[in-house]
mmCIF file of C-alpha atoms in Angstrom:
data_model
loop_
_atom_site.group_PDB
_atom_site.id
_atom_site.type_symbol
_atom_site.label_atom_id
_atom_site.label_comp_id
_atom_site.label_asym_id
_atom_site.label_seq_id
_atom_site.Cartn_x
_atom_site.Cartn_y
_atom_site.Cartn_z
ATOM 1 C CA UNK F 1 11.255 -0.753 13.001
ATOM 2 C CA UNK F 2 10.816 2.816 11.368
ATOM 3 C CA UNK F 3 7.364 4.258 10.250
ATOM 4 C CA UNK F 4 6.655 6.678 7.688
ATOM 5 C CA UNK F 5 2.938 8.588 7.207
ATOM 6 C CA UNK F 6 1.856 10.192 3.958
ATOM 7 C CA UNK F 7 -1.516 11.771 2.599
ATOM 8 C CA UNK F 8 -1.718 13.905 -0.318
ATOM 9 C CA UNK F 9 -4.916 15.932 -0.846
ATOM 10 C CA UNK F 10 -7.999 13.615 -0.028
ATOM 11 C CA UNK F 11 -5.486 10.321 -1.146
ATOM 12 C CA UNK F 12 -5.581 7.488 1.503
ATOM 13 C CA UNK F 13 -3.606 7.975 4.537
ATOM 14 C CA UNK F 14 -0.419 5.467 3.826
ATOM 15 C CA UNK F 15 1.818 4.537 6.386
ATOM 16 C CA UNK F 16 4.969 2.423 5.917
ATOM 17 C CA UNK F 17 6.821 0.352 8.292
ATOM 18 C CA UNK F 18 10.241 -0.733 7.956
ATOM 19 C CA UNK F 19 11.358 -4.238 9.474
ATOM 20 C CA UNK F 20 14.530 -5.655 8.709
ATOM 21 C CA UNK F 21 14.017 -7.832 5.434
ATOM 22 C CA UNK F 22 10.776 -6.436 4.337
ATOM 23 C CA UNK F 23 8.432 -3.263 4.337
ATOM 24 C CA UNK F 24 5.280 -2.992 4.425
ATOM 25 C CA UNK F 25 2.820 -0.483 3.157
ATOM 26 C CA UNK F 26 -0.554 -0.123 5.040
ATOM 27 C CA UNK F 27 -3.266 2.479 3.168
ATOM 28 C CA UNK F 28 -6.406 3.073 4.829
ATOM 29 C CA UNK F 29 -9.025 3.115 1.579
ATOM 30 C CA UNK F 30 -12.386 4.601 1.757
ATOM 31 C CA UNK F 31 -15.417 2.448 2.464
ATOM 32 C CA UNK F 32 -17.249 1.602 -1.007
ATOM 33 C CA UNK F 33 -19.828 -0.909 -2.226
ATOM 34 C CA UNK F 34 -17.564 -2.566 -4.657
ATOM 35 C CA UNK F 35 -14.134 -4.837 -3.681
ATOM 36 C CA UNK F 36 -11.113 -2.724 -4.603
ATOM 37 C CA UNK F 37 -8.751 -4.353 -6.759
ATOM 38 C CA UNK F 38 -5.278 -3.983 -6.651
ATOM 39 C CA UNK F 39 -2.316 -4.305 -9.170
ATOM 40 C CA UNK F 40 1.725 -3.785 -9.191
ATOM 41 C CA UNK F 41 3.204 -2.337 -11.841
ATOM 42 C CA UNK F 42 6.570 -1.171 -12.283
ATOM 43 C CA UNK F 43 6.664 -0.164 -8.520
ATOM 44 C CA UNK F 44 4.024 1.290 -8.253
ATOM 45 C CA UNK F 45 0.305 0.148 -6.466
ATOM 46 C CA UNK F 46 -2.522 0.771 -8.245
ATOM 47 C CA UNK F 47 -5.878 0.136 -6.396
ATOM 48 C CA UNK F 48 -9.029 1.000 -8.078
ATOM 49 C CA UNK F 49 -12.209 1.170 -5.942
ATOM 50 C CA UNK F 50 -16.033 2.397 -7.079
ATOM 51 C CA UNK F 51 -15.195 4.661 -9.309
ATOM 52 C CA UNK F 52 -11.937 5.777 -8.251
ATOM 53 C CA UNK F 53 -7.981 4.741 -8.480
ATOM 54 C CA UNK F 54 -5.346 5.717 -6.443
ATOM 55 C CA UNK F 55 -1.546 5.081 -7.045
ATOM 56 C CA UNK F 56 0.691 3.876 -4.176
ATOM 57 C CA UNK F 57 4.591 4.033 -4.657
ATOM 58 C CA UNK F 58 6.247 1.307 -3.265
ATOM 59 C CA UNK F 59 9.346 1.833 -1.646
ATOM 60 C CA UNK F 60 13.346 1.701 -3.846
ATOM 61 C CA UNK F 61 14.555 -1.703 -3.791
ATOM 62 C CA UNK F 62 10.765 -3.376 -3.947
ATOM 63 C CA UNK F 63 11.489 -6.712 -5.564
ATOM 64 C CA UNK F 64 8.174 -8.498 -4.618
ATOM 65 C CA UNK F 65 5.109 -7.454 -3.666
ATOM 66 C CA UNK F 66 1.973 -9.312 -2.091
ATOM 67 C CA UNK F 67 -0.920 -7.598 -1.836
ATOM 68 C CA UNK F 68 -4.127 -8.495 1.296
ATOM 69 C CA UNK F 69 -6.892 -6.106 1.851
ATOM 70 C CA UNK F 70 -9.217 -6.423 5.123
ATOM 71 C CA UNK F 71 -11.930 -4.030 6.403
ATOM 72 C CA UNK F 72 -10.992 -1.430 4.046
ATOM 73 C CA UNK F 73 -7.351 -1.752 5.041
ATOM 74 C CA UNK F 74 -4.515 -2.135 2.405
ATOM 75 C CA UNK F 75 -1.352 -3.585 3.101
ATOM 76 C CA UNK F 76 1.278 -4.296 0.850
ATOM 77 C CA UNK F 77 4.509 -6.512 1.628
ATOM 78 C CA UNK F 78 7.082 -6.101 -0.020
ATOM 79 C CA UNK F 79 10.845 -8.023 0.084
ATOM 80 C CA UNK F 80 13.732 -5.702 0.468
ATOM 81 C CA UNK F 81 16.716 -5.533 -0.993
ATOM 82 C CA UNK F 82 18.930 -3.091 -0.066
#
């Protein structure tokens, strides 16, 4: 397993964890009123929450993402195919 941490500016710390089929992308997301939602688009994660929206690149060779979000924790799964 390999892990990778990245924050930019006052983004969400986002760490990544490489297994040997799949990676997975954790973000830690501020605590708002509202549910965040959360869509995929052309590699990229885009999670809008409040009043705010972040984007998340997902990793080269992403070819399937699934998306779970629990105590203000996002992680993202994604299939790799390298």
């Amino acid at each position: 397993m390999t892990q990778t941490t990245r924050t930019v500016g006052d983004e969400p710390m986002v760490r990544t964890y490489e297994y040997d089929d799949e990676r997975v992308v954790v973000a830690d997301l501020p605590t708002v009123e509202t549910d965040p939602s959360v869509d995929v688009v052309d590699g990229t994660a885009i999670v809008v929450t409040g009043d705010r929206q972040f984007e998340i690149e997902l990793p080269d060779g992403a070819s399937d993402a699934h998306t779970f979000i629990k105590n203000d924790v996002l992680s993202i799964e994604v299939e790799d195919t390298r």
